[in-house]
Amino acid sequence: MSLLELRSVTADYEGLLALRGISLHANEGEITALLGANGAGKSTTLNVICGLLPTRSGQVRFAGEDISHLRPDRVVRRGLTQVPEGRLLFDDLTVRDNLLLGAYSRMRRESRRRIEEDIDGVCELFPILAEFADRRAGTLSGGEQQMLAVGRALMSAPRLLLLDEPSAGLAPKAVSEVFARIQALCRRGTSVVLVEQNVSAALKIADRGYVLEVGQIVLEGTAEELLANRDVQRAYLGKDYEEV
Amino acid sequence: MSLTDQIVQYLVTGVSIGAVYGLVGLGLAIIFNATGVINFAQGEFVMLGGMCAVAFTGLGMPLIVAALLSIAVVTAVGLLVERLAIRALPRASIITLIIATIGASFVLKGGAKLLWGPEAVILPSFSGHAPLHIGAAGIDPQRVWVMGVALVSVIGVQLFFKYTLTGKAMQACAINRSAAQLVGININRMVSLSFGLSAALAAIGGIVLTPVTMMRYSQGATFTLTGFLAAVVGGLGNGIGAVVGGIMLGVLEALAGGFVDVATRGLIHSGYSKAIALAVALLILWLRPQGLLGRRERESA
């Protein structure tokens, strides 16, 4: 069943058309990759999905309901959040407070004890966060910050997590660690939409994927199909004509 | 009275008026952090706090009731200003919003004149007029009230930001709006809260200060400007910096008022005390553009 569905969504930045009719879907329990060059509209798509950027036309549907016109804080309450590009941590607050605020949308409905338990759960997933609980988030290394950003998003107990370039600026070792964690997350039941420039790494863990070019989807398919596609290999996997 | 006693007396005068500048500056910092806007109606909240307290005690209410009710009324006015001057203009630029707050300040000033007339009004001292003595210096007990209440308010605000979920959520909004929305924080609510809190702080300052200096409908702008300068000198967006800046300006003003006349053998009149305080503030900004406690613009990670 598709958890998320975009129907001919268009969106613009101050009059500049950024999405020219995007239709896609993400299935429950899967990792869906959005691939493409800089400026293709990948981040814009994520921002439209979670309500940070309004749609101009078309529809965003989540779990069978139209969420196109909801504010981001309302979308989070439905079980959909984003780990934004550049992580956007609350730098001056402690690691622990970042995680606590991650659960802000649940504070009214759920007990503080339940939320403390979830903080412990996230710390089990990312042990480094328990170790640095009282440090200011801004003092962590890039890889640690990425873990915290994912951990903070998980605290909202999302059904679907949008990840924008989780590998950006990370050392290769940290990249494989982050990707392994994303895979583990998905196995535990959180569906994922993954935006990546690191196409080969993304397709290794993804189930399905879309390729975007200038605000449009030009290719879609299973991860295997995309990995085998000549255009994808030439454009994103750095293979020469002779090799393909 | 010896020179030391005179200095003590001027310091008390300066710190107490400076504490009110500091409360205004702190409120400006809170609103600036939430919205990026400088609220030029901030000083009007001080004026309204004082005027309301006088009006309510005039109706026969006990002081404490009148004070609490005044804080509640001014907080409500602060929320109203946010609704009409900020939220009603969702696509406006920061400069437009700042001009809208200037408009709000005119409305509040005009409204106060209509309601209470052009005369200065006064509130009775909270605990009599018998001066407290430090050496030969006589201290107006109301000034002790001003300093004490301001100190408690500032500490209260700090505890609120550090230990409550709502305080942390307000900080989160100030650090990054998009990220705050993505964890489910309603930005509009935080902006409302910042106006309510800032208005309450300013009202508290106005209420405790009115028995010392009296209050008039037209006095708001002075508090706005001095409070703004306090916030900038302290490092814009840094609440404690704004309080430090405010106290510094108050002390400079009081010392200049007390000594400049004698020190320059009458060349510079004591009426220039405010100008002297402002000149020193400008000098500080010249040497340290980010303010006393402000950080330089951070590079992105």
Coordinates of C-alpha atoms in Angstrom, one line a residue:
Chain A
M1 CA 0.0 0.0 0.0
S2 CA 1.4 3.4 -0.8
L3 CA 1.8 5.5 2.3
L4 CA 2.7 8.7 0.5
E5 CA 1.4 9.8 -2.8
L6 CA 2.1 13.0 -4.8
R7 CA -0.3 13.8 -7.7
S8 CA 1.0 16.3 -10.3
V9 CA 2.5 18.6 -7.7
T10 CA 3.8 21.9 -8.8
A11 CA 5.6 24.4 -6.6
D12 CA 7.6 27.6 -7.0
Y13 CA 10.1 29.7 -5.2
E14 CA 9.1 33.3 -5.5
G15 CA 7.6 32.8 -8.9
L16 CA 10.3 30.5 -10.2
L17 CA 8.8 27.2 -11.1
A18 CA 10.8 24.5 -9.1
L19 CA 8.5 21.5 -9.5
R20 CA 6.7 20.9 -12.8
G21 CA 4.2 18.3 -12.0
I22 CA 5.7 15.6 -9.8
S23 CA 3.8 12.3 -9.4
L24 CA 5.3 9.7 -7.2
H25 CA 4.5 7.3 -4.4
A26 CA 6.3 5.7 -1.5
N27 CA 5.3 2.3 -0.1
E28 CA 4.9 1.4 3.5
G29 CA 7.9 -0.4 4.9
E30 CA 10.2 0.6 2.0
I31 CA 13.1 2.9 1.3
T32 CA 12.3 5.2 -1.7
A33 CA 15.2 7.1 -3.2
L34 CA 14.9 10.5 -5.0
L35 CA 17.9 11.0 -7.1
G36 CA 19.2 13.7 -9.4
A37 CA 21.7 16.5 -9.9
N38 CA 21.9 19.7 -7.9
G39 CA 18.9 21.8 -8.5
A40 CA 16.7 19.0 -9.9
G41 CA 14.1 19.7 -7.2
K42 CA 14.8 16.9 -4.7
S43 CA 14.9 19.0 -1.6
T44 CA 12.0 21.1 -2.9
T45 CA 9.9 18.0 -3.2
L46 CA 10.7 17.1 0.5
N47 CA 9.9 20.6 1.6
V48 CA 6.5 20.5 -0.2
I49 CA 5.7 17.1 1.3
C50 CA 6.2 18.2 4.9
G51 CA 4.5 21.6 4.4
L52 CA 7.5 23.9 4.6
L53 CA 6.8 25.0 1.0
P54 CA 3.2 25.4 -0.3
T55 CA 2.1 23.5 -3.3
R56 CA 0.8 25.6 -6.3
S57 CA -1.3 22.8 -7.7
G58 CA -1.6 19.1 -7.3
Q59 CA -2.0 17.1 -4.2
V60 CA 0.1 15.5 -1.4
R61 CA -1.6 12.5 0.2
F62 CA -0.3 10.8 3.3
A63 CA -2.0 7.6 4.7
G64 CA -5.0 8.2 2.4
E65 CA -5.5 11.9 3.4
D66 CA -4.8 15.1 1.6
I67 CA -2.1 17.0 3.6
S68 CA -1.3 19.6 0.8
H69 CA -2.4 22.6 2.9
L70 CA -1.3 21.6 6.4
R71 CA 1.3 23.6 8.3
P72 CA 4.5 21.6 9.0
D73 CA 3.8 21.3 12.8
R74 CA 0.4 19.7 11.9
V75 CA 2.0 17.3 9.3
V76 CA 4.4 16.1 12.1
R77 CA 1.5 15.2 14.2
R78 CA 0.2 12.9 11.4
G79 CA 3.5 10.9 11.6
L80 CA 5.6 12.5 8.8
T81 CA 8.8 14.5 9.4
Q82 CA 12.0 15.4 7.7
V83 CA 15.7 15.4 8.6
P84 CA 16.6 18.5 6.7
E85 CA 19.6 19.2 4.6
G86 CA 22.4 20.6 6.7
R87 CA 20.8 18.9 9.7
L88 CA 19.5 22.2 11.3
L89 CA 20.1 21.1 14.9
F90 CA 19.3 23.4 17.8
D91 CA 23.1 24.2 18.2
D92 CA 22.9 26.0 21.5
L93 CA 20.8 23.4 23.2
T94 CA 22.1 20.1 24.6
V95 CA 21.9 16.8 22.8
R96 CA 19.3 15.7 25.3
D97 CA 17.2 18.8 24.8
N98 CA 17.4 18.3 21.0
L99 CA 16.0 14.8 21.5
L100 CA 13.3 16.0 23.9
L101 CA 12.2 18.8 21.5
G102 CA 12.0 16.1 18.8
A103 CA 9.1 14.7 20.8
Y104 CA 7.4 18.1 21.0
S105 CA 4.4 17.0 18.9
R106 CA 3.7 14.1 21.3
M107 CA 4.0 16.0 24.6
R108 CA 0.3 16.7 25.0
R109 CA -0.9 13.2 24.2
E110 CA 1.8 11.0 25.8
S111 CA 3.3 10.7 29.3
R112 CA 6.7 12.2 30.0
R113 CA 7.9 8.7 31.1
R114 CA 7.0 7.2 27.7
I115 CA 9.0 9.9 26.0
E116 CA 12.0 9.4 28.3
E117 CA 11.9 5.7 27.4
D118 CA 12.0 6.7 23.7
I119 CA 15.0 8.9 24.3
D120 CA 16.7 5.9 25.8
G121 CA 15.6 3.9 22.8
V122 CA 17.2 6.4 20.4
C123 CA 20.3 6.4 22.5
E124 CA 20.5 2.6 22.1
L125 CA 20.3 3.1 18.3
F126 CA 23.0 5.8 18.5
P127 CA 25.1 5.2 21.6
I128 CA 27.2 8.3 21.0
L129 CA 24.2 10.4 21.8
A130 CA 23.9 9.0 25.3
E131 CA 27.6 9.6 25.9
F132 CA 27.3 13.3 24.8
A133 CA 23.8 13.9 26.3
D134 CA 24.8 17.1 28.1
R135 CA 27.0 18.6 25.4
R136 CA 25.8 21.4 23.2
A137 CA 24.7 20.0 19.8
G138 CA 26.8 22.5 17.9
T139 CA 30.0 21.0 19.4
L140 CA 29.5 17.5 17.9
S141 CA 31.3 16.3 14.8
G142 CA 29.5 16.1 11.4
G143 CA 28.7 12.4 11.7
E144 CA 27.5 12.7 15.3
Q145 CA 25.3 15.7 14.3
Q146 CA 23.8 13.6 11.5
M147 CA 23.0 10.8 14.1
L148 CA 21.4 13.4 16.4
A149 CA 19.4 14.9 13.5
V150 CA 18.0 11.4 12.7
G151 CA 17.5 10.7 16.4
R152 CA 15.6 14.0 16.9
A153 CA 13.3 13.2 13.9
L154 CA 12.7 9.7 15.3
M155 CA 11.5 11.2 18.6
S156 CA 8.4 12.3 16.8
A157 CA 7.6 8.6 16.2
P158 CA 7.1 9.0 12.5
R159 CA 5.6 6.5 10.1
L160 CA 7.5 8.1 7.3
L161 CA 10.8 9.8 7.5
L162 CA 12.2 12.1 4.8
L163 CA 16.0 12.2 4.8
D164 CA 17.7 15.0 2.8
E165 CA 21.3 14.2 1.9
P166 CA 22.2 12.3 5.1
S167 CA 25.6 11.5 3.7
A168 CA 26.6 15.1 2.8
G169 CA 29.9 16.2 4.3
L170 CA 30.5 12.9 6.1
A171 CA 33.7 10.8 5.9
P172 CA 33.2 7.5 4.0
K173 CA 33.2 5.5 7.2
A174 CA 30.4 7.7 8.7
V175 CA 28.4 7.4 5.5
S176 CA 28.3 3.6 5.6
E177 CA 27.4 3.8 9.3
V178 CA 24.5 6.2 8.7
F179 CA 23.2 4.1 5.8
A180 CA 23.3 1.0 7.9
R181 CA 21.3 2.8 10.5
I182 CA 18.7 3.9 7.9
Q183 CA 18.3 0.3 6.8
A184 CA 17.9 -0.8 10.4
L185 CA 15.2 1.8 10.9
C186 CA 13.3 0.7 7.9
R187 CA 13.4 -2.9 9.2
R188 CA 11.9 -1.7 12.5
G189 CA 8.9 -0.3 10.6
T190 CA 9.7 3.3 9.7
S191 CA 9.3 4.0 6.0
V192 CA 11.9 6.2 4.4
V193 CA 12.1 8.7 1.5
L194 CA 15.8 9.3 0.9
V195 CA 17.3 12.2 -1.2
E196 CA 20.8 11.5 -2.1
Q197 CA 23.6 12.6 -4.4
N198 CA 25.5 9.5 -3.5
V199 CA 23.5 7.5 -5.9
S200 CA 25.3 4.1 -5.6
A201 CA 25.1 4.1 -1.8
A202 CA 21.4 5.1 -1.9
L203 CA 20.4 2.5 -4.5
K204 CA 22.2 -0.2 -2.5
I205 CA 19.7 0.2 0.4
A206 CA 16.6 1.5 -1.5
D207 CA 13.7 -0.6 -2.7
R208 CA 12.5 1.8 -5.4
G209 CA 13.7 5.1 -6.8
Y210 CA 12.9 8.1 -8.9
V211 CA 15.3 10.3 -11.0
L212 CA 14.5 14.0 -11.1
E213 CA 15.7 16.5 -13.7
V214 CA 14.7 20.2 -13.6
G215 CA 11.6 19.7 -11.5
Q216 CA 10.3 16.6 -13.4
I217 CA 10.6 12.8 -12.9
V218 CA 12.4 11.3 -15.9
L219 CA 12.9 7.7 -14.6
E220 CA 11.3 5.5 -12.1
G221 CA 11.8 1.9 -11.1
T222 CA 13.1 -0.6 -8.6
A223 CA 16.6 -0.1 -7.2
E224 CA 17.9 -3.0 -9.4
E225 CA 16.3 -1.5 -12.5
L226 CA 17.8 1.9 -11.8
L227 CA 21.2 0.5 -11.1
A228 CA 21.1 -1.4 -14.4
N229 CA 19.9 1.6 -16.4
R230 CA 22.5 3.0 -18.8
D231 CA 21.6 6.6 -18.3
V232 CA 21.8 6.3 -14.6
Q233 CA 25.1 4.6 -14.8
R234 CA 26.5 7.3 -17.1
A235 CA 25.1 10.3 -15.3
Y236 CA 25.4 9.3 -11.7
L237 CA 27.6 6.3 -11.2
G238 CA 30.6 7.9 -13.1
K239 CA 30.9 5.1 -15.7
D240 CA 32.3 5.8 -19.2
Y241 CA 30.6 5.0 -22.4
E242 CA 32.8 2.0 -23.0
E243 CA 31.9 0.5 -19.7
V244 CA 28.2 0.6 -20.3
Chain B
M1 CA 28.0 64.1 52.1
S2 CA 31.4 62.6 51.0
L3 CA 32.2 61.8 47.4
T4 CA 31.8 58.1 48.1
D5 CA 28.3 58.6 49.5
Q6 CA 27.4 60.7 46.4
I7 CA 28.7 57.9 44.2
V8 CA 26.7 55.3 46.1
Q9 CA 23.6 57.4 45.7
Y10 CA 24.1 58.0 42.0
L11 CA 24.9 54.3 41.5
V12 CA 21.6 53.3 43.1
T13 CA 19.7 55.8 41.0
G14 CA 21.5 54.6 37.9
V15 CA 21.1 50.8 38.5
S16 CA 17.4 51.2 39.3
I17 CA 16.5 53.2 36.2
G18 CA 18.9 51.0 34.2
A19 CA 17.2 47.9 35.5
V20 CA 14.0 49.1 33.8
Y21 CA 15.9 49.8 30.5
G22 CA 17.2 46.3 31.0
L23 CA 13.7 44.8 31.2
V24 CA 12.8 46.7 28.0
G25 CA 16.0 45.5 26.3
L26 CA 15.3 41.9 27.5
G27 CA 11.8 42.0 26.0
L28 CA 13.2 43.4 22.7
A29 CA 15.7 40.6 22.6
I30 CA 13.0 38.0 23.2
I31 CA 10.8 39.4 20.4
F32 CA 13.8 39.8 18.1
N33 CA 14.9 36.2 18.6
A34 CA 11.4 34.9 17.8
T35 CA 10.7 37.2 14.8
G36 CA 13.7 39.1 13.7
V37 CA 11.7 42.2 14.4
I38 CA 12.6 45.2 16.6
N39 CA 9.4 46.0 18.4
F40 CA 9.2 49.8 18.6
A41 CA 6.1 49.6 20.7
Q42 CA 8.1 48.0 23.6
G43 CA 8.4 51.2 25.6
E44 CA 4.7 51.9 25.4
F45 CA 4.2 48.7 27.4
V46 CA 6.3 50.3 30.2
M47 CA 4.1 53.4 30.1
L48 CA 0.9 51.4 30.0
G49 CA 2.0 49.3 33.0
G50 CA 2.5 52.4 35.1
M51 CA -0.7 54.1 33.8
C52 CA -2.9 51.0 34.4
A53 CA -1.5 50.6 37.9
V54 CA -2.3 54.2 38.8
A55 CA -5.8 53.8 37.3
F56 CA -6.6 50.6 39.1
T57 CA -5.3 51.8 42.5
G58 CA -7.4 54.9 41.8
L59 CA -10.5 52.6 41.7
G60 CA -9.7 51.5 45.2
M61 CA -7.9 48.2 44.4
P62 CA -5.1 47.1 46.7
L63 CA -1.7 47.7 45.2
I64 CA -0.8 44.0 44.6
V65 CA -4.2 43.4 42.9
A66 CA -3.8 46.5 40.8
A67 CA -0.2 45.5 39.8
L68 CA -1.2 42.0 38.8
L69 CA -4.2 43.2 36.9
S70 CA -2.1 45.8 35.1
I71 CA 0.4 43.1 34.1
A72 CA -2.5 41.0 32.7
V73 CA -3.9 43.9 30.8
V74 CA -0.6 44.9 29.2
T75 CA 0.2 41.3 28.4
A76 CA -3.2 41.2 26.5
V77 CA -2.3 44.4 24.7
G78 CA 1.1 42.8 23.7
L79 CA -0.8 39.8 22.3
L80 CA -3.1 42.2 20.4
V81 CA -0.2 44.1 18.9
E82 CA 1.3 40.8 17.7
R83 CA -2.1 39.9 16.1
L84 CA -2.6 43.2 14.4
A85 CA 0.9 44.3 13.5
I86 CA 2.7 41.0 12.9
R87 CA 0.4 38.1 12.2
A88 CA -1.9 40.1 10.1
L89 CA 1.0 40.7 7.7
P90 CA 2.3 37.2 7.0
R91 CA 4.1 38.1 3.7
A92 CA 5.6 41.4 4.9
S93 CA 9.3 42.0 5.1
I94 CA 11.1 42.6 8.4
I95 CA 11.3 46.3 7.7
T96 CA 7.6 46.5 7.0
L97 CA 6.9 44.7 10.3
I98 CA 9.1 47.1 12.2
I99 CA 7.2 50.1 10.7
A100 CA 4.0 48.4 11.8
T101 CA 5.2 48.3 15.4
I102 CA 6.1 52.0 15.2
G103 CA 2.4 52.5 14.1
A104 CA 1.3 50.4 17.0
S105 CA 3.3 52.6 19.4
F106 CA 1.5 55.7 18.1
V107 CA -1.8 54.1 18.6
L108 CA -1.0 53.1 22.2
K109 CA 0.4 56.5 23.0
G110 CA -2.7 58.2 21.5
G111 CA -5.0 55.8 23.3
A112 CA -3.3 56.5 26.6
K113 CA -3.6 60.3 26.1
L114 CA -7.3 59.9 25.4
L115 CA -7.9 57.7 28.4
W116 CA -5.8 59.4 31.0
G117 CA -5.0 62.8 29.6
P118 CA -1.7 64.6 29.3
E119 CA -0.8 65.0 32.9
A120 CA 1.9 62.9 34.7
V121 CA 0.4 60.5 37.3
I122 CA 2.1 59.0 40.3
L123 CA 1.7 55.8 42.3
P124 CA 2.3 55.7 46.0
S125 CA 5.6 54.1 47.1
F126 CA 5.3 50.4 47.9
S127 CA 6.8 50.8 51.4
G128 CA 6.9 54.4 52.4
H129 CA 9.4 57.2 51.9
A130 CA 11.7 56.8 54.8
P131 CA 15.2 56.6 53.2
L132 CA 17.4 53.7 53.8
H133 CA 20.9 54.7 54.8
I134 CA 24.2 53.4 53.4
G135 CA 26.8 55.5 55.1
A136 CA 25.6 59.1 54.7
A137 CA 23.8 58.3 51.4
G138 CA 20.0 58.2 51.6
I139 CA 18.4 55.6 49.4
D140 CA 14.7 55.8 48.3
P141 CA 13.3 52.4 49.3
Q142 CA 11.2 52.3 46.1
R143 CA 14.5 52.1 44.2
V144 CA 15.3 49.0 46.1
W145 CA 11.9 47.6 45.0
V146 CA 12.8 48.4 41.4
M147 CA 16.1 46.6 41.5
G148 CA 14.7 43.6 43.4
V149 CA 11.7 43.1 41.2
A150 CA 13.8 43.5 38.1
L151 CA 16.3 41.0 39.4
V152 CA 13.6 38.4 40.2
S153 CA 12.0 39.0 36.8
V154 CA 15.2 38.4 34.9
I155 CA 16.1 35.3 36.9
G156 CA 12.5 34.1 36.3
V157 CA 12.9 34.5 32.6
Q158 CA 16.2 32.7 32.6
L159 CA 14.8 29.7 34.5
F160 CA 11.8 29.7 32.1
F161 CA 14.1 29.4 29.1
K162 CA 16.4 26.9 30.7
Y163 CA 14.0 24.5 32.4
T164 CA 10.6 24.5 30.8
L165 CA 9.6 22.8 27.6
T166 CA 7.9 25.9 26.3
G167 CA 11.0 27.9 27.0
K168 CA 13.2 25.4 25.2
A169 CA 10.7 25.5 22.3
M170 CA 11.0 29.3 22.1
Q171 CA 14.8 28.9 22.0
A172 CA 14.4 26.3 19.3
C173 CA 12.4 28.8 17.2
A174 CA 15.0 31.4 17.6
I175 CA 17.8 29.0 16.5
N176 CA 16.1 27.6 13.5
R177 CA 12.5 28.1 12.5
S178 CA 12.2 25.3 9.9
A179 CA 13.7 22.8 12.3
A180 CA 11.4 23.9 15.0
Q181 CA 8.4 23.4 12.7
L182 CA 9.7 20.0 11.8
V183 CA 9.5 18.8 15.4
G184 CA 5.9 20.1 15.6
I185 CA 6.4 23.5 17.2
N186 CA 3.7 26.0 16.2
I187 CA 5.7 29.1 15.3
N188 CA 2.7 31.4 15.5
R189 CA 2.2 30.4 19.1
M190 CA 5.8 31.0 20.0
V191 CA 5.7 34.5 18.4
S192 CA 2.5 35.3 20.4
L193 CA 4.2 34.1 23.6
S194 CA 7.2 36.2 23.0
F195 CA 5.1 39.3 22.7
G196 CA 3.1 38.4 25.8
L197 CA 6.2 37.8 27.8
S198 CA 7.9 40.9 26.6
A199 CA 4.9 43.1 27.3
A200 CA 4.6 41.6 30.8
L201 CA 8.3 42.3 31.6
A202 CA 7.9 45.9 30.4
A203 CA 4.7 46.4 32.4
I204 CA 6.5 45.2 35.6
G205 CA 9.2 47.7 35.0
G206 CA 6.7 50.5 34.5
I207 CA 4.7 49.6 37.6
V208 CA 7.7 49.6 40.0
L209 CA 9.2 52.7 38.4
T210 CA 6.2 54.9 38.5
P211 CA 6.4 55.8 42.2
V212 CA 9.9 57.1 41.6
T213 CA 9.7 59.0 38.3
M214 CA 5.9 59.4 37.8
M215 CA 4.5 58.3 34.4
R216 CA 3.0 60.2 31.4
Y217 CA 1.4 59.0 28.2
S218 CA 4.3 60.3 26.2
Q219 CA 7.1 58.5 28.0
G220 CA 7.1 55.2 26.1
A221 CA 9.4 56.3 23.3
T222 CA 12.3 57.1 25.7
F223 CA 12.1 53.6 27.1
T224 CA 11.9 52.1 23.6
L225 CA 15.0 54.0 22.4
T226 CA 17.1 53.5 25.5
G227 CA 16.0 49.8 25.8
F228 CA 16.9 49.3 22.1
L229 CA 20.3 50.8 22.7
A230 CA 20.7 48.6 25.8
A231 CA 19.8 45.5 23.7
V232 CA 22.3 46.5 20.9
V233 CA 25.1 47.4 23.3
G234 CA 24.6 44.1 25.1
G235 CA 24.6 42.1 21.9
L236 CA 21.3 42.0 20.0
G237 CA 19.4 38.8 20.8
N238 CA 21.3 38.2 24.0
G239 CA 18.9 38.7 26.9
I240 CA 21.4 39.0 29.7
G241 CA 23.5 41.3 27.5
A242 CA 20.5 43.6 27.2
V243 CA 20.1 43.7 31.0
V244 CA 23.8 44.5 31.4
G245 CA 23.6 47.1 28.7
G246 CA 20.5 48.7 30.3
I247 CA 22.1 48.9 33.7
M248 CA 25.3 50.3 32.2
L249 CA 23.3 53.0 30.4
G250 CA 21.4 53.9 33.5
V251 CA 24.6 54.2 35.6
L252 CA 26.3 56.3 33.0
E253 CA 23.3 58.6 32.8
A254 CA 23.1 59.0 36.6
L255 CA 26.9 59.6 37.0
A256 CA 27.0 62.0 34.1
G257 CA 24.0 63.8 35.6
G258 CA 25.7 64.1 39.0
F259 CA 29.2 64.9 38.1
V260 CA 29.7 66.3 34.6
D261 CA 28.6 69.8 35.6
V262 CA 31.2 70.0 38.4
A263 CA 33.9 68.1 36.6
T264 CA 33.8 70.4 33.6
R265 CA 33.3 73.5 35.7
G266 CA 29.9 74.1 34.2
L267 CA 31.1 73.7 30.6
I268 CA 28.8 70.7 30.0
H269 CA 25.4 71.0 31.7
S270 CA 24.0 68.0 33.6
G271 CA 21.0 68.1 31.2
Y272 CA 23.3 66.4 28.7
S273 CA 23.6 63.3 30.9
K274 CA 21.5 61.2 28.5
A275 CA 23.6 62.3 25.5
I276 CA 26.8 61.4 27.4
A277 CA 25.4 57.9 28.1
L278 CA 24.5 57.5 24.4
A279 CA 27.9 58.7 23.3
V280 CA 29.7 56.1 25.5
A281 CA 27.3 53.4 24.1
L282 CA 28.2 54.4 20.5
L283 CA 31.9 54.2 21.4
I284 CA 31.4 50.7 22.7
L285 CA 29.6 49.7 19.5
W286 CA 32.5 51.3 17.5
L287 CA 35.0 49.1 19.3
R288 CA 32.8 46.0 19.5
P289 CA 30.2 46.0 16.8
Q290 CA 28.6 42.7 18.0
G291 CA 27.9 44.2 21.4
L292 CA 29.3 43.4 24.9
L293 CA 28.1 39.8 25.1
G294 CA 27.1 39.3 21.5
R295 CA 28.7 36.7 19.3
R296 CA 30.1 37.4 15.9
E297 CA 28.0 36.1 13.0
R298 CA 28.6 32.4 13.0
E299 CA 29.8 30.6 9.9
S300 CA 27.4 27.8 8.9
A301 CA 28.6 24.3 9.7

